[in-house]
PDB file of C-alpha atoms in Angstrom:
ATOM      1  CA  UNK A   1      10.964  24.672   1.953  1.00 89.00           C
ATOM      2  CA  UNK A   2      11.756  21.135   3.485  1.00 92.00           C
ATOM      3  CA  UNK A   3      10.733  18.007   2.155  1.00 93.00           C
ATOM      4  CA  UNK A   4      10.487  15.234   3.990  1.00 95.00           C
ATOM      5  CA  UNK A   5      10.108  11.277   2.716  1.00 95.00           C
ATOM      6  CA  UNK A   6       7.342   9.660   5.442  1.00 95.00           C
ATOM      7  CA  UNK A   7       7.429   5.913   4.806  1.00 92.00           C
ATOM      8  CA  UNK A   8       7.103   2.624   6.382  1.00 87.00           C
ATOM      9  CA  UNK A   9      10.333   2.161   5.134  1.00 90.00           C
ATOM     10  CA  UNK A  10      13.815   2.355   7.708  1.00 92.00           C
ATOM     11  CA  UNK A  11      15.628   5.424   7.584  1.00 94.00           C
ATOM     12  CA  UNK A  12      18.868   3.009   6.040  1.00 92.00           C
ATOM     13  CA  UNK A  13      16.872   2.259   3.061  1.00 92.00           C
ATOM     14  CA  UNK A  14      14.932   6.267   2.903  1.00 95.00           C
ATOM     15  CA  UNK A  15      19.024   7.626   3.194  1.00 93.00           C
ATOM     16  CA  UNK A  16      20.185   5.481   0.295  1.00 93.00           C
ATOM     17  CA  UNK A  17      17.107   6.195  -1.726  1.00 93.00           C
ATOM     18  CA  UNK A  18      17.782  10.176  -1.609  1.00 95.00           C
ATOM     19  CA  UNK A  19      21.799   9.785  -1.421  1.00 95.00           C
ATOM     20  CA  UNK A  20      22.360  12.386  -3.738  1.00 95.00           C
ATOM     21  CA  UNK A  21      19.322  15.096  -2.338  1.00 95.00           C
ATOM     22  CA  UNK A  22      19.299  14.448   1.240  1.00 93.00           C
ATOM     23  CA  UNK A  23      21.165  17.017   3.128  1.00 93.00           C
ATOM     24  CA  UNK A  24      19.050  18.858   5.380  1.00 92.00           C
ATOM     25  CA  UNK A  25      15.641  16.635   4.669  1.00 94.00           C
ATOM     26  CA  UNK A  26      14.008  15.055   8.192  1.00 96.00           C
ATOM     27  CA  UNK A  27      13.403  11.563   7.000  1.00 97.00           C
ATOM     28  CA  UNK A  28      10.185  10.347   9.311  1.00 96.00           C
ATOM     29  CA  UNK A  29      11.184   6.757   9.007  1.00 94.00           C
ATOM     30  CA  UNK A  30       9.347   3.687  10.140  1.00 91.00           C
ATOM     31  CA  UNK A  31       5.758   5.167  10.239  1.00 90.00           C
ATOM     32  CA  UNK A  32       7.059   8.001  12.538  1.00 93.00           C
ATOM     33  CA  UNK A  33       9.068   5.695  14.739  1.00 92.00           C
ATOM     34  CA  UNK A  34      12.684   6.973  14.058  1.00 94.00           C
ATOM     35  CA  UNK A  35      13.024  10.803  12.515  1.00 95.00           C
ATOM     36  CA  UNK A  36      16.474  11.723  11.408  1.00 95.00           C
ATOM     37  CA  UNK A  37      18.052  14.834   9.653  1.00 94.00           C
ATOM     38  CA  UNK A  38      21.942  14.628   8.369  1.00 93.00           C
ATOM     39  CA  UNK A  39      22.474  11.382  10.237  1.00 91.00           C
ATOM     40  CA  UNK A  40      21.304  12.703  13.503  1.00 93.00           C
ATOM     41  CA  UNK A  41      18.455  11.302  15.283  1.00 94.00           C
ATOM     42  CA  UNK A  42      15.688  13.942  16.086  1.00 91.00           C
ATOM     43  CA  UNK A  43      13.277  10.866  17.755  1.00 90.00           C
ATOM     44  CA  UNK A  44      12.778   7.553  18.067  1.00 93.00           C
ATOM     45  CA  UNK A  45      10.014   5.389  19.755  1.00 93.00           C
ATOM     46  CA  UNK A  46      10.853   2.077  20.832  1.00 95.00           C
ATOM     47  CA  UNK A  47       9.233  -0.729  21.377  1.00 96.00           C
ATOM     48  CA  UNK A  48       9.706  -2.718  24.685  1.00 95.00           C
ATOM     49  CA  UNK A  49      10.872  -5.926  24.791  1.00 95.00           C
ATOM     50  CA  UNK A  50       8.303  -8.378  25.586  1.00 96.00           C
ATOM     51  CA  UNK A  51       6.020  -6.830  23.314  1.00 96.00           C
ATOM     52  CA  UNK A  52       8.304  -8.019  20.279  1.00 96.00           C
ATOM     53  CA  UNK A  53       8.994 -11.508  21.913  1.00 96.00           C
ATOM     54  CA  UNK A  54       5.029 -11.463  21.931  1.00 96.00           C
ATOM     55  CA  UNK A  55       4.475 -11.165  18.430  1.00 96.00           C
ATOM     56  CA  UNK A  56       7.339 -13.180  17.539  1.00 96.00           C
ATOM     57  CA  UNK A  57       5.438 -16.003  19.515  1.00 96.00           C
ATOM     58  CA  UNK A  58       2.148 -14.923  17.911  1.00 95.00           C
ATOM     59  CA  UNK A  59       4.042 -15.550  14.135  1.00 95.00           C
ATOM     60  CA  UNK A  60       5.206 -18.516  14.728  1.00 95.00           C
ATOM     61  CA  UNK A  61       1.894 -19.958  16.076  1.00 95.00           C
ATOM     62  CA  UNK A  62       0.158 -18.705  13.136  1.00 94.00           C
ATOM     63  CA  UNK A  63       2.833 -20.045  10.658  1.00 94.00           C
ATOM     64  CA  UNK A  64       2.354 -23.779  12.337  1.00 95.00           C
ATOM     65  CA  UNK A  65      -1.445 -23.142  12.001  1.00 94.00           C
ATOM     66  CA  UNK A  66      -0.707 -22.775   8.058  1.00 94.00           C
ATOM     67  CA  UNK A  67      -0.592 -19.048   7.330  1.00 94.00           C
ATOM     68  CA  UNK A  68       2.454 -18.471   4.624  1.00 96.00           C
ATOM     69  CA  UNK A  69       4.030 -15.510   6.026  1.00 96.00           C
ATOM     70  CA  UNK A  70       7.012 -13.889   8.421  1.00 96.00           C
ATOM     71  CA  UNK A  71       8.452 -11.529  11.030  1.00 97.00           C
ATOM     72  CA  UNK A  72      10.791  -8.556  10.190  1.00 97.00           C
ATOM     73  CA  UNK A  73      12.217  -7.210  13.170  1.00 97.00           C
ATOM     74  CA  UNK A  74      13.221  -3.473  12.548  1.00 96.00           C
ATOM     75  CA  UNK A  75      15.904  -1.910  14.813  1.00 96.00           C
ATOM     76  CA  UNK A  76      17.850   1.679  14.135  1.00 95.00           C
ATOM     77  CA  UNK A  77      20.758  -0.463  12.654  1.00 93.00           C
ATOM     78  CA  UNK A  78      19.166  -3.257  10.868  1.00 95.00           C
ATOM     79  CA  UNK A  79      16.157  -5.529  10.340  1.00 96.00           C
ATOM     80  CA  UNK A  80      16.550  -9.247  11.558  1.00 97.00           C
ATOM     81  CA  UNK A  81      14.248 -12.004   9.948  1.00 97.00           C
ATOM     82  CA  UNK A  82      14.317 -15.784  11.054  1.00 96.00           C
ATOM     83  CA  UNK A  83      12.693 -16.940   7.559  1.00 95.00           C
ATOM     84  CA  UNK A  84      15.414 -17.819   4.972  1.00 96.00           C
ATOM     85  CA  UNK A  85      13.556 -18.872   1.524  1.00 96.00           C
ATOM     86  CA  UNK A  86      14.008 -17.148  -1.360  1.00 96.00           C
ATOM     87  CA  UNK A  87      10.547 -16.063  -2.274  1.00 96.00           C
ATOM     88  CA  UNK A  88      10.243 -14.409   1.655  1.00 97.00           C
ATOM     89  CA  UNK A  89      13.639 -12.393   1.113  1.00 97.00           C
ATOM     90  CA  UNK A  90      12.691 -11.009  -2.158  1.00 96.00           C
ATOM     91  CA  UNK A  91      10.121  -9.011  -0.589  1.00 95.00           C
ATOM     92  CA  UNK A  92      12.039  -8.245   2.417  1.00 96.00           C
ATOM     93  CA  UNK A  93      14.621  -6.579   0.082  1.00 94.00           C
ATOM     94  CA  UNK A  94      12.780  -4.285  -1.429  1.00 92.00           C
ATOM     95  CA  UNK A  95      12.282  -2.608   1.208  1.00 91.00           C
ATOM     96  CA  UNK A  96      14.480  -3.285   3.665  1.00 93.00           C
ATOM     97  CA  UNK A  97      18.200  -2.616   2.448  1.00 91.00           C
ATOM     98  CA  UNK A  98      19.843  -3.176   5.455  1.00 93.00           C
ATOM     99  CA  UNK A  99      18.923  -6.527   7.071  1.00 95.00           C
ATOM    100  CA  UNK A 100      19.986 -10.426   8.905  1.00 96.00           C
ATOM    101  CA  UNK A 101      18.919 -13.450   8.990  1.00 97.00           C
ATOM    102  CA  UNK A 102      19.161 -14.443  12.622  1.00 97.00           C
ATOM    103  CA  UNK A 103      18.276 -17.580  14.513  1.00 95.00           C
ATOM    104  CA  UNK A 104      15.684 -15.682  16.931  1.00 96.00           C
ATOM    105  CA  UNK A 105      14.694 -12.088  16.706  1.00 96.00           C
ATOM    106  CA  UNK A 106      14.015 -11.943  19.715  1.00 94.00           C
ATOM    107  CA  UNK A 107      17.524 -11.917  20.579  1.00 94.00           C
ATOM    108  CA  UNK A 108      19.045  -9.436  18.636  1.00 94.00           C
ATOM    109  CA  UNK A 109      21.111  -6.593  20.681  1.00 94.00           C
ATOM    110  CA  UNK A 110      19.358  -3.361  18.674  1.00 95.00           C
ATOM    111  CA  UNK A 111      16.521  -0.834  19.824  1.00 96.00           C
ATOM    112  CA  UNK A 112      13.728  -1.872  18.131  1.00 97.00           C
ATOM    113  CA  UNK A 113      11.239   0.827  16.692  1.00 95.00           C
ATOM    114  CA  UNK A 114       9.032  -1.396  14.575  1.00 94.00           C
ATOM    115  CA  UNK A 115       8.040  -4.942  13.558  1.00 96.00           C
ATOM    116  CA  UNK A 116       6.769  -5.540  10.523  1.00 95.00           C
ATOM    117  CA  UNK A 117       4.632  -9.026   9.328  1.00 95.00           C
ATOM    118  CA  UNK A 118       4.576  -9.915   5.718  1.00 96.00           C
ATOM    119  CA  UNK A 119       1.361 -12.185   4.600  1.00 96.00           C
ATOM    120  CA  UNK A 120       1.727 -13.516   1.230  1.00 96.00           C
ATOM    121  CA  UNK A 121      -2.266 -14.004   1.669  1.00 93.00           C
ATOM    122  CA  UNK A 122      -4.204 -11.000   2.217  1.00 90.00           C
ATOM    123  CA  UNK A 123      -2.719  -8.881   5.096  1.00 90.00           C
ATOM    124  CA  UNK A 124      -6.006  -6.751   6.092  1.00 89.00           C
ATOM    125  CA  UNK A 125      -7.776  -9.840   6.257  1.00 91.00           C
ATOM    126  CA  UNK A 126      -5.761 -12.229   7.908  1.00 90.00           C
ATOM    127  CA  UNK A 127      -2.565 -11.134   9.782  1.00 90.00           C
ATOM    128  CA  UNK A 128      -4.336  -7.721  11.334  1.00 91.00           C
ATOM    129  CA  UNK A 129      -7.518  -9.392  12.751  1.00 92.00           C
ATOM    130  CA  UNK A 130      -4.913 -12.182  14.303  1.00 92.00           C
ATOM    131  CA  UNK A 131      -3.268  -9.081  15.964  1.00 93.00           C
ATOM    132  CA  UNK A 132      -6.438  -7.730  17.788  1.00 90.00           C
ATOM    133  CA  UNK A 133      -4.959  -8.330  21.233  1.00 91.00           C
ATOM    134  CA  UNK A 134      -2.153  -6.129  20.235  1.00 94.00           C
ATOM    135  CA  UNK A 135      -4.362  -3.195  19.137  1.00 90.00           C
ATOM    136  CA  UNK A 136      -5.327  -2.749  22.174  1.00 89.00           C
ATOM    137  CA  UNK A 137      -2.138  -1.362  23.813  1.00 93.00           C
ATOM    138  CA  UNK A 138      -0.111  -0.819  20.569  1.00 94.00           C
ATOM    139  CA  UNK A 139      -0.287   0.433  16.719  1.00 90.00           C
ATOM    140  CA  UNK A 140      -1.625  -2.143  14.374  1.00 91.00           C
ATOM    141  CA  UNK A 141      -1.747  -0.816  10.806  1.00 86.00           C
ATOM    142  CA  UNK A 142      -1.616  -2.251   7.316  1.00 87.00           C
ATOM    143  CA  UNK A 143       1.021  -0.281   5.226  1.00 83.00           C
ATOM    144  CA  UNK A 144       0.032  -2.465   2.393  1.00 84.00           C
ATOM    145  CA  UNK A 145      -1.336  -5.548   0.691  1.00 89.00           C
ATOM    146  CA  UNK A 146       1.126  -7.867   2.269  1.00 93.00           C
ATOM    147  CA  UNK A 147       2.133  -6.017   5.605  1.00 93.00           C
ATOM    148  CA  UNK A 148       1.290  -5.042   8.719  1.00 93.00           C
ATOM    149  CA  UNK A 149       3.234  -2.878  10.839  1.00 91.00           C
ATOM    150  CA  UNK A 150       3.234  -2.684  14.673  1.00 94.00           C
ATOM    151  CA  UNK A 151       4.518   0.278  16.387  1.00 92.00           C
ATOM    152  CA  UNK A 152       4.324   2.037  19.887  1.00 94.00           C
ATOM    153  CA  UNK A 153       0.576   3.631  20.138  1.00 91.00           C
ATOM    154  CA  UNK A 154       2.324   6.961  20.840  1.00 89.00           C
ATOM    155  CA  UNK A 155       3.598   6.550  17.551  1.00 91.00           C
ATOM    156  CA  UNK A 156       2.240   7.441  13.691  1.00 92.00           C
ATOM    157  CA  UNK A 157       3.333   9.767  10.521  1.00 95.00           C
ATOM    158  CA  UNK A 158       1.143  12.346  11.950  1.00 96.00           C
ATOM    159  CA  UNK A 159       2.663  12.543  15.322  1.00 94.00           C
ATOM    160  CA  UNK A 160       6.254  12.758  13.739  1.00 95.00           C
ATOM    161  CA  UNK A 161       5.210  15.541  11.248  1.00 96.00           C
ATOM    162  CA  UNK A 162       3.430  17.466  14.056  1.00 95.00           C
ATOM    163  CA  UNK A 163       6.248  17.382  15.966  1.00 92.00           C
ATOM    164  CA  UNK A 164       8.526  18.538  13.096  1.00 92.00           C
ATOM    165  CA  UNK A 165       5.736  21.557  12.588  1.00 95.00           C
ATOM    166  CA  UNK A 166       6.261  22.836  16.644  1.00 94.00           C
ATOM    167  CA  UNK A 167       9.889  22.603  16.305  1.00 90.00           C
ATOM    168  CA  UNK A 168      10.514  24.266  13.320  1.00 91.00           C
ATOM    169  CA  UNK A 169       7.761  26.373  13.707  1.00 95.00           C
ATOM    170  CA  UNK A 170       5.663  25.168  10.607  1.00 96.00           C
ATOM    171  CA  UNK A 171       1.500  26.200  10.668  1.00 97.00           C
ATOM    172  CA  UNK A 172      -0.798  22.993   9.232  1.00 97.00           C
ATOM    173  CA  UNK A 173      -1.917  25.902   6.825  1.00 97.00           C
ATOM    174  CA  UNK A 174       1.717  25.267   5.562  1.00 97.00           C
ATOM    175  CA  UNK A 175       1.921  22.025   5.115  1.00 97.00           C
ATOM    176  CA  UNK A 176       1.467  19.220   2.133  1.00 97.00           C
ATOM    177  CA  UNK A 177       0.776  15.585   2.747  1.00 98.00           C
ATOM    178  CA  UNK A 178       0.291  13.114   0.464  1.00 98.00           C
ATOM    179  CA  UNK A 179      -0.983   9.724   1.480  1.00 96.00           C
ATOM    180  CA  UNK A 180      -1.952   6.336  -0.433  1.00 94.00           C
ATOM    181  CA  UNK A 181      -2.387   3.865   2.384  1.00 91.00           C
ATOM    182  CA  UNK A 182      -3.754   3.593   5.809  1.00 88.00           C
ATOM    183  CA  UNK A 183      -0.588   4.006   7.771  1.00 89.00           C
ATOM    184  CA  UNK A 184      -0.669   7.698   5.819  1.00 94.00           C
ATOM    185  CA  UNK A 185      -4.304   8.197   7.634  1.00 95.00           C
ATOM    186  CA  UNK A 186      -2.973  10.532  11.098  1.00 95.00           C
ATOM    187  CA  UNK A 187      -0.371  11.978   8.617  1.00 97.00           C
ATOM    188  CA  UNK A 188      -3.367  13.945   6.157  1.00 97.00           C
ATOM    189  CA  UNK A 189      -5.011  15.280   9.655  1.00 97.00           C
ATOM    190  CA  UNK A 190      -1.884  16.765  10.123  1.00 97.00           C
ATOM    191  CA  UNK A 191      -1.779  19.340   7.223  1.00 97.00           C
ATOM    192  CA  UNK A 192      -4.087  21.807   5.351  1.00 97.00           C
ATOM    193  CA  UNK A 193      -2.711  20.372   1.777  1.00 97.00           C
ATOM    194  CA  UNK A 194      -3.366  16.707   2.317  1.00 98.00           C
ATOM    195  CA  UNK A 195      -3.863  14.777  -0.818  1.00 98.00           C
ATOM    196  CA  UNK A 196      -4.651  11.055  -1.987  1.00 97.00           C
ATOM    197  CA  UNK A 197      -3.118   9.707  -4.581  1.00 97.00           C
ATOM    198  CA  UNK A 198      -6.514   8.658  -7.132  1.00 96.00           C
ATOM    199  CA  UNK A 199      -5.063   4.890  -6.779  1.00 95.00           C
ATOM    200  CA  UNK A 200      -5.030   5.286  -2.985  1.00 95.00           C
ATOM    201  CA  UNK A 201      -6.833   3.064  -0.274  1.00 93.00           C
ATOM    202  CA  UNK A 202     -10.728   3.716  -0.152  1.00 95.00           C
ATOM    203  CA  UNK A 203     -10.310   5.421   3.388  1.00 96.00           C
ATOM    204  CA  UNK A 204      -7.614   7.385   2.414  1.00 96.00           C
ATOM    205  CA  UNK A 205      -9.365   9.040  -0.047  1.00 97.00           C
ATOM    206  CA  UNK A 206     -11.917   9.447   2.033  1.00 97.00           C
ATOM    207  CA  UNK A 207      -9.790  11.236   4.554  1.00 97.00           C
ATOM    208  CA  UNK A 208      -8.188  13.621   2.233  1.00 98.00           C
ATOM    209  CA  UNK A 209      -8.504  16.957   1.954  1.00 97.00           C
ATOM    210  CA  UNK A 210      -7.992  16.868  -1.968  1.00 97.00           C
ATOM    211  CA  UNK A 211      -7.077  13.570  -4.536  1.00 97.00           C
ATOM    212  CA  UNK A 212      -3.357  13.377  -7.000  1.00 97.00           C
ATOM    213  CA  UNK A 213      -2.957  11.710  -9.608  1.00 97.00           C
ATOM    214  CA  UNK A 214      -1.764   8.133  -9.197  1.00 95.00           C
ATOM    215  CA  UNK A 215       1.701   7.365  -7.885  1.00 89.00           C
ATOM    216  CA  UNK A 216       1.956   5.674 -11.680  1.00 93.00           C
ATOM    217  CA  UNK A 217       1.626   9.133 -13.202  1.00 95.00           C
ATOM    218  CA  UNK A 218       3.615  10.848 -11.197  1.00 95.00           C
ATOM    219  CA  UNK A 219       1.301  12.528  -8.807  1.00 96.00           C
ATOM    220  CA  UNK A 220       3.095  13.526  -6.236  1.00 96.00           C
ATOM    221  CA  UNK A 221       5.690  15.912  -8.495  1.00 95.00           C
ATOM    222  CA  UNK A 222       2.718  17.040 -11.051  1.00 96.00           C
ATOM    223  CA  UNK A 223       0.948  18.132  -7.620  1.00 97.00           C
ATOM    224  CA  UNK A 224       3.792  19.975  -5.982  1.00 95.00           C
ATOM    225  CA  UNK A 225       4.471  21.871  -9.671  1.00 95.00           C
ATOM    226  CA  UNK A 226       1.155  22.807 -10.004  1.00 95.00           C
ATOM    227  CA  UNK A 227       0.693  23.971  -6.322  1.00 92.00           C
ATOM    228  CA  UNK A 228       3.523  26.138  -6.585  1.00 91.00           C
ATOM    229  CA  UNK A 229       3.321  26.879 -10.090  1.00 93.00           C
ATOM    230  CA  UNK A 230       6.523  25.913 -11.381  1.00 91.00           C
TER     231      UNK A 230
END
């Protein structure tokens, strides 16, 4: 069996969250962005230039119009952030282990797979709809309360994990998902065995074959045992 961590999160963080159990996994990193096994990258989808001076430009404006929140930049090596307070890198942090405080993102010399906008406000309701002129040509998806994530529209969970399925030669029938928000949504399509955790978004659940117990009671483990009988 292979298990594989599918997160929001960078691979950096993902590799030193599974340090001592992560020989041979596929990490799909980055909402599918950047998939890596034993250091080696399988895939990566990057995002072109001008699209991430765009939303840079987009942030800022918003910011000066009053909206408390900020950019993350996310490249293979690190994340780069302009905002420096406290309160902003405390959230930043938890997720992102690896990371800089630069001057402009914009200028940073990394491939960059993802950017990431933290809302200290309501994310769904106030940093996606600013975004619409992005979802037309790209990925806009809330990963959270606080975050949006903007990716390559080639790019999900699902399309990593269906890639992973043709090369290794893995059926849907095969395969167990588990999902709690809507960056998760293409991954559940993608296998037989999806489930949403009971504490999950309202569309996930909706969109799941079958429904875990909460991420607070361990639903993800107490699934798998019970699955496979262990």
């Amino acid at each position: 069996m292979l298990f594989s961590p599918a997160s929001g999160r960078p691979y950096i963080t993902l590799a030193r969250q599974f340090a001592e159990v992560a020989e041979g996994m596929v990490f799909i990193a980055e909402n599918g962005t950047y998939v890596v096994r034993d250091g080696v990258e399988l895939s990566s989808d990057v995002l072109d230039r001008s699209v991430v001076a765009d939303l840079a430009r987009t942030v800022r404006r918003l910011v000066a119009d009053g909206v408390d929140m900020g950019i993350v930049v996310s490249g293979k090596r690190s994340a780069y952030v302009e905002r420096t307070d406290e309160a902003f890198l405390a959230e930043v942090r938890e997720y992102y282990v690896e990371h800089r405080i630069v001057e402009d993102v914009t200028a940073v010399e990394d491939d960059v797979i993802k950017v990431a906008l933290f809302d200290f406000g309501s994310a769904e309701h106030t940093t996606a709809p600013a975004l619409q002129a992005f979802a037309a040509t790209h990925h806009v998806v809330v990963s959270g309360e606080h975050w949006v994530d903007v990716i390559n529209r080639s790019a999900n969970k699902g399309a990593a994990l269906r890639g992973l399925q043709r090369e290794l030669g893995i059926t849907p029938a095969q395969t167990m998902v588990f999902g709690d928000y809507l960056n998760d949504l293409e991954m559940l399509d993608a296998a037989d065995w999806s489930f949403a955790m009971s504490n999950a978004h309202p569309e996930v659940v909706r969109r799941a074959r079958h429904l875990a117990p909460s991420n607070n009671e361990n639903g993800v483990l107490r699934t798998i045992a019970h699955v496979l009988g262990l």
